[in-house]
Amino acid sequence: MRRDHWSAREREINEGSCGRETKLAMACAASSIMFSATSPKPYCFSLKSTPFLGFPVAASSKPSFRGKSLVSTNRTFQIRCQERAVVPLEQRWMFEQSEVNGPDIWNTTWYPKAADHINTEKPWYIVDATDKILGRLASTIAIHIRGKNLATYTPSVDMGAFVIVVNAEKVAVSGKKRTQKLYRRHSGRPGGMKVETFDQLQNRIPERIIEHAVRGMLPKGRLGRYLFNHLKVYSGPTHPHEAQKPIDLPIRDKRIQKQK
């Protein structure tokens, strides 16, 4: 017989002790196991209170369940049932109604609910496009429409605001883009390609220039088409959205204004 094999007596003791532990653990549905022993260092589960959650979280000390160690030491096992952990009343505002009895340990990533992005509660911004560089203005507008300036930004959810642009016919471009920048559209028929310069389109439909620039900076798909409805572009200083009480669009880019 090899030396490293357990004897038949040791195997019998080990199987008997493991069977008793399994039966005791199944006897209590919501239980916390406390190991008490005569030795100065018993195996136990320590309850540590986290500063954020405010209620104890069990942390094990890696006990060993070998039959040989159980026979050599006089350790007694006790199982004590306790109630399920409940979030304190002063901290329940941090959790949903379904998580009052404890946090959802399986889904820890926050995701916005329907109540977090209601259109009637979203802010409205207004910006005057007079002498503002087209690309820098469009990128700032797209950031606020998508909601990238918010801490709750979620790529797949509409978290942004509404943006109103006035004086669209006075938007500026740098360099020789007034004559070199081309806009193409196609009627769908053979040979139906229409090409016009920035200057020509600005004289014909000035709103389309800003709409084209912002649309290219939004997602391509169903969400992008929905977000594009948050952009309101008008030629002239007036707009029909006074009831929404728009505020000035915050612009951090100092190079957005064309230097004369």
Short mmCIF file of C-alpha atoms in Angstrom, two decimals:
data_model
loop_
_atom_site.label_atom_id
_atom_site.label_comp_id
_atom_site.label_asym_id
_atom_site.label_seq_id
_atom_site.Cartn_x
_atom_site.Cartn_y
_atom_site.Cartn_z
CA MET A 1 0.00 0.00 0.00
CA ARG A 2 1.33 3.45 -0.89
CA ARG A 3 2.12 5.82 1.96
CA ASP A 4 0.24 8.76 0.51
CA HIS A 5 -3.09 6.84 0.53
CA TRP A 6 -5.41 7.41 3.42
CA SER A 7 -6.27 4.50 5.55
CA ALA A 8 -9.76 3.07 5.47
CA ARG A 9 -10.46 4.53 8.94
CA GLU A 10 -9.49 8.06 7.90
CA ARG A 11 -11.67 7.87 4.76
CA GLU A 12 -14.63 6.70 6.82
CA ILE A 13 -14.23 9.56 9.31
CA ASN A 14 -13.88 12.10 6.52
CA GLU A 15 -17.01 10.91 4.68
CA GLY A 16 -19.03 10.88 7.90
CA SER A 17 -18.00 14.41 8.88
CA CYS A 18 -18.72 15.81 5.39
CA GLY A 19 -22.14 14.18 5.36
CA ARG A 20 -23.07 15.76 8.70
CA GLU A 21 -21.90 19.18 7.52
CA THR A 22 -24.00 18.94 4.36
CA LYS A 23 -27.15 18.01 6.26
CA LEU A 24 -26.68 20.84 8.75
CA ALA A 25 -26.10 23.39 5.96
CA MET A 26 -29.24 22.35 4.09
CA ALA A 27 -31.35 22.57 7.24
CA CYS A 28 -31.25 26.37 7.27
CA ALA A 29 -32.24 28.36 4.15
CA ALA A 30 -30.88 31.78 5.11
CA SER A 31 -28.04 31.07 7.51
CA SER A 32 -24.62 32.32 8.43
CA ILE A 33 -22.06 29.71 9.48
CA MET A 34 -20.06 30.38 12.61
CA PHE A 35 -17.28 28.00 13.53
CA SER A 36 -16.31 27.93 17.19
CA ALA A 37 -13.48 25.88 18.59
CA THR A 38 -11.40 25.39 21.69
CA SER A 39 -8.24 26.42 19.85
CA PRO A 40 -7.20 30.11 19.96
CA LYS A 41 -7.61 30.45 16.15
CA PRO A 42 -10.97 29.01 15.12
CA TYR A 43 -12.21 29.07 11.56
CA CYS A 44 -15.00 31.58 11.18
CA PHE A 45 -16.77 33.86 8.71
CA SER A 46 -16.08 37.46 9.59
CA LEU A 47 -18.68 40.12 8.81
CA LYS A 48 -17.19 43.34 7.50
CA SER A 49 -19.24 46.48 7.01
CA THR A 50 -18.49 48.43 3.85
CA PRO A 51 -18.55 52.24 4.22
CA PHE A 52 -20.75 52.74 1.14
CA LEU A 53 -23.40 50.08 1.55
CA GLY A 54 -23.70 50.26 5.33
CA PHE A 55 -24.57 46.61 5.91
CA PRO A 56 -22.26 43.64 6.59
CA VAL A 57 -20.84 41.50 3.83
CA ALA A 58 -19.60 37.99 4.66
CA ALA A 59 -15.95 37.20 4.00
CA SER A 60 -14.57 33.71 4.59
CA SER A 61 -11.19 32.88 6.09
CA LYS A 62 -10.63 29.80 3.87
CA PRO A 63 -11.30 26.94 6.29
CA SER A 64 -9.98 23.46 5.58
CA PHE A 65 -12.33 20.47 5.73
CA ARG A 66 -9.95 17.51 5.77
CA GLY A 67 -10.94 14.63 7.92
CA LYS A 68 -7.52 14.24 9.47
CA SER A 69 -7.54 17.78 10.84
CA LEU A 70 -11.08 17.36 12.15
CA VAL A 71 -10.10 14.32 14.18
CA SER A 72 -6.93 15.77 15.62
CA THR A 73 -8.54 18.97 16.96
CA ASN A 74 -11.62 19.20 19.16
CA ARG A 75 -13.63 21.60 16.99
CA THR A 76 -17.36 21.98 17.37
CA PHE A 77 -19.59 23.30 14.58
CA GLN A 78 -22.53 25.60 15.22
CA ILE A 79 -24.99 26.92 12.65
CA ARG A 80 -27.01 29.97 13.58
CA CYS A 81 -29.83 31.29 11.39
CA GLN A 82 -30.32 35.01 10.92
CA GLU A 83 -32.62 37.30 8.99
CA ARG A 84 -31.80 38.48 5.46
CA ALA A 85 -29.72 41.67 5.29
CA VAL A 86 -31.84 44.77 4.73
CA VAL A 87 -30.60 48.14 3.54
CA PRO A 88 -30.89 50.76 6.31
CA LEU A 89 -33.68 53.30 5.99
CA GLU A 90 -31.30 56.24 5.59
CA GLN A 91 -29.56 54.53 2.64
CA ARG A 92 -32.53 53.17 0.71
CA TRP A 93 -32.56 56.19 -1.58
CA MET A 94 -29.51 54.72 -3.32
CA PHE A 95 -31.35 51.59 -4.45
CA GLU A 96 -34.34 50.70 -6.60
CA GLN A 97 -37.54 49.42 -5.04
CA SER A 98 -36.63 45.85 -6.01
CA GLU A 99 -33.27 46.17 -4.19
CA VAL A 100 -34.56 47.32 -0.80
CA ASN A 101 -33.78 43.91 0.71
CA GLY A 102 -30.21 44.11 -0.56
CA PRO A 103 -28.22 45.18 -3.63
CA ASP A 104 -28.48 43.30 -6.92
CA ILE A 105 -25.12 41.53 -6.90
CA TRP A 106 -25.61 40.09 -10.39
CA ASN A 107 -26.21 43.37 -12.26
CA THR A 108 -23.80 46.00 -10.92
CA THR A 109 -23.58 48.23 -14.02
CA TRP A 110 -25.90 51.21 -13.94
CA TYR A 111 -28.17 51.58 -16.96
CA PRO A 112 -30.62 54.46 -17.46
CA LYS A 113 -34.29 53.71 -16.98
CA ALA A 114 -37.14 55.25 -18.94
CA ALA A 115 -37.62 57.86 -16.21
CA ASP A 116 -34.02 59.06 -16.67
CA HIS A 117 -34.49 60.37 -20.23
CA ILE A 118 -37.95 61.88 -20.60
CA ASN A 119 -38.10 64.32 -23.52
CA THR A 120 -40.30 66.84 -21.71
CA GLU A 121 -37.69 67.16 -18.95
CA LYS A 122 -34.64 67.62 -21.19
CA PRO A 123 -32.96 71.03 -21.43
CA TRP A 124 -33.08 73.22 -24.51
CA TYR A 125 -30.06 75.17 -25.76
CA ILE A 126 -29.80 77.97 -28.30
CA VAL A 127 -26.74 79.11 -30.25
CA ASP A 128 -26.17 81.92 -32.70
CA ALA A 129 -24.21 80.68 -35.73
CA THR A 130 -22.99 84.14 -36.75
CA ASP A 131 -19.28 83.99 -37.71
CA LYS A 132 -18.81 80.56 -36.10
CA ILE A 133 -16.68 77.92 -37.77
CA LEU A 134 -18.96 75.23 -39.21
CA GLY A 135 -17.08 72.12 -38.06
CA ARG A 136 -16.38 73.29 -34.51
CA LEU A 137 -19.97 74.44 -34.08
CA ALA A 138 -21.34 71.14 -35.39
CA SER A 139 -19.14 69.07 -33.06
CA THR A 140 -20.27 71.06 -30.02
CA ILE A 141 -23.92 70.65 -31.03
CA ALA A 142 -23.48 66.90 -31.57
CA ILE A 143 -21.90 66.48 -28.12
CA HIS A 144 -24.91 68.03 -26.37
CA ILE A 145 -27.45 66.21 -28.54
CA ARG A 146 -25.85 62.86 -27.68
CA GLY A 147 -25.39 63.78 -24.01
CA LYS A 148 -21.63 63.21 -23.95
CA ASN A 149 -21.25 66.16 -21.60
CA LEU A 150 -23.22 64.31 -18.89
CA ALA A 151 -21.95 61.84 -16.31
CA THR A 152 -24.91 59.58 -17.16
CA TYR A 153 -23.94 59.31 -20.84
CA THR A 154 -24.91 55.95 -22.34
CA PRO A 155 -24.04 55.25 -26.01
CA SER A 156 -27.23 53.32 -26.75
CA VAL A 157 -29.70 55.69 -25.04
CA ASP A 158 -30.92 59.17 -25.90
CA MET A 159 -29.56 61.16 -22.94
CA GLY A 160 -28.94 64.48 -24.70
CA ALA A 161 -30.72 67.81 -25.05
CA PHE A 162 -32.41 69.85 -27.76
CA VAL A 163 -30.37 72.47 -29.63
CA ILE A 164 -31.71 75.48 -31.54
CA VAL A 165 -29.49 77.20 -34.13
CA VAL A 166 -30.38 80.67 -35.40
CA ASN A 167 -28.77 82.80 -38.10
CA ALA A 168 -27.74 79.71 -40.01
CA GLU A 169 -27.04 81.76 -43.14
CA LYS A 170 -24.15 83.54 -41.35
CA VAL A 171 -22.10 80.43 -40.48
CA ALA A 172 -18.44 80.69 -41.50
CA VAL A 173 -15.82 78.33 -42.92
CA SER A 174 -12.05 78.61 -43.06
CA GLY A 175 -9.75 78.71 -46.04
CA LYS A 176 -11.21 78.38 -49.55
CA LYS A 177 -14.10 76.12 -48.55
CA ARG A 178 -16.70 78.58 -49.82
CA THR A 179 -15.76 77.71 -53.38
CA GLN A 180 -14.01 74.34 -52.98
CA LYS A 181 -16.35 72.48 -50.58
CA LEU A 182 -18.91 70.52 -52.62
CA TYR A 183 -22.32 69.10 -51.65
CA ARG A 184 -23.69 66.23 -53.71
CA ARG A 185 -27.16 64.80 -53.92
CA HIS A 186 -28.71 62.26 -56.27
CA SER A 187 -32.26 62.03 -57.56
CA GLY A 188 -32.07 58.23 -57.93
CA ARG A 189 -32.29 58.32 -61.71
CA PRO A 190 -29.40 57.70 -64.11
CA GLY A 191 -27.35 60.87 -64.43
CA GLY A 192 -29.25 62.53 -61.61
CA MET A 193 -26.19 63.68 -59.65
CA LYS A 194 -26.42 67.30 -58.49
CA VAL A 195 -23.28 69.09 -57.28
CA GLU A 196 -23.09 72.56 -55.76
CA THR A 197 -20.57 74.52 -53.76
CA PHE A 198 -20.85 75.76 -50.19
CA ASP A 199 -21.61 79.28 -51.36
CA GLN A 200 -24.38 78.11 -53.67
CA LEU A 201 -26.07 75.96 -51.03
CA GLN A 202 -25.82 78.73 -48.45
CA ASN A 203 -27.69 81.07 -50.75
CA ARG A 204 -30.33 78.44 -51.58
CA ILE A 205 -30.97 76.50 -48.31
CA PRO A 206 -28.66 77.76 -45.50
CA GLU A 207 -30.21 75.43 -42.88
CA ARG A 208 -29.11 72.35 -44.78
CA ILE A 209 -25.40 73.12 -44.28
CA ILE A 210 -25.55 72.85 -40.48
CA GLU A 211 -27.95 69.90 -40.62
CA HIS A 212 -25.59 68.04 -42.96
CA ALA A 213 -22.59 68.68 -40.69
CA VAL A 214 -24.34 67.61 -37.48
CA ARG A 215 -25.94 64.54 -39.06
CA GLY A 216 -22.49 63.24 -40.00
CA MET A 217 -21.43 63.40 -36.33
CA LEU A 218 -24.38 61.39 -35.00
CA PRO A 219 -24.69 57.58 -34.91
CA LYS A 220 -25.62 55.89 -38.17
CA GLY A 221 -28.83 53.98 -37.52
CA ARG A 222 -32.14 54.18 -35.73
CA LEU A 223 -30.73 56.08 -32.73
CA GLY A 224 -29.00 58.62 -34.96
CA ARG A 225 -32.19 59.30 -36.92
CA TYR A 226 -34.04 59.82 -33.65
CA LEU A 227 -31.36 62.15 -32.24
CA PHE A 228 -31.36 64.24 -35.41
CA ASN A 229 -34.89 65.40 -34.52
CA HIS A 230 -33.39 67.23 -31.51
CA LEU A 231 -31.72 69.74 -33.84
CA LYS A 232 -33.72 72.82 -34.86
CA VAL A 233 -32.01 75.08 -37.42
CA TYR A 234 -33.46 78.40 -38.58
CA SER A 235 -32.26 81.20 -40.81
CA GLY A 236 -32.72 84.53 -39.14
CA PRO A 237 -32.73 85.50 -35.45
CA THR A 238 -36.23 84.21 -34.59
CA HIS A 239 -37.47 80.74 -33.70
CA PRO A 240 -40.82 79.25 -32.54
CA HIS A 241 -39.49 77.61 -29.35
CA GLU A 242 -39.83 80.40 -26.80
CA ALA A 243 -42.10 78.23 -24.64
CA GLN A 244 -39.22 75.79 -23.98
CA LYS A 245 -37.15 78.64 -22.44
CA PRO A 246 -33.83 77.72 -24.09
CA ILE A 247 -30.55 78.76 -22.53
CA ASP A 248 -27.26 79.61 -24.20
CA LEU A 249 -25.25 76.66 -25.45
CA PRO A 250 -22.05 76.33 -23.36
CA ILE A 251 -19.07 76.55 -25.72
CA ARG A 252 -15.57 75.84 -24.40
CA ASP A 253 -13.74 75.94 -27.72
CA LYS A 254 -12.30 79.46 -28.03
CA ARG A 255 -11.39 78.88 -31.67
CA ILE A 256 -15.01 78.43 -32.71
CA GLN A 257 -15.39 82.15 -33.46
CA LYS A 258 -13.89 83.25 -36.73
CA GLN A 259 -11.18 85.86 -36.34
CA LYS A 260 -11.75 88.90 -38.51
#
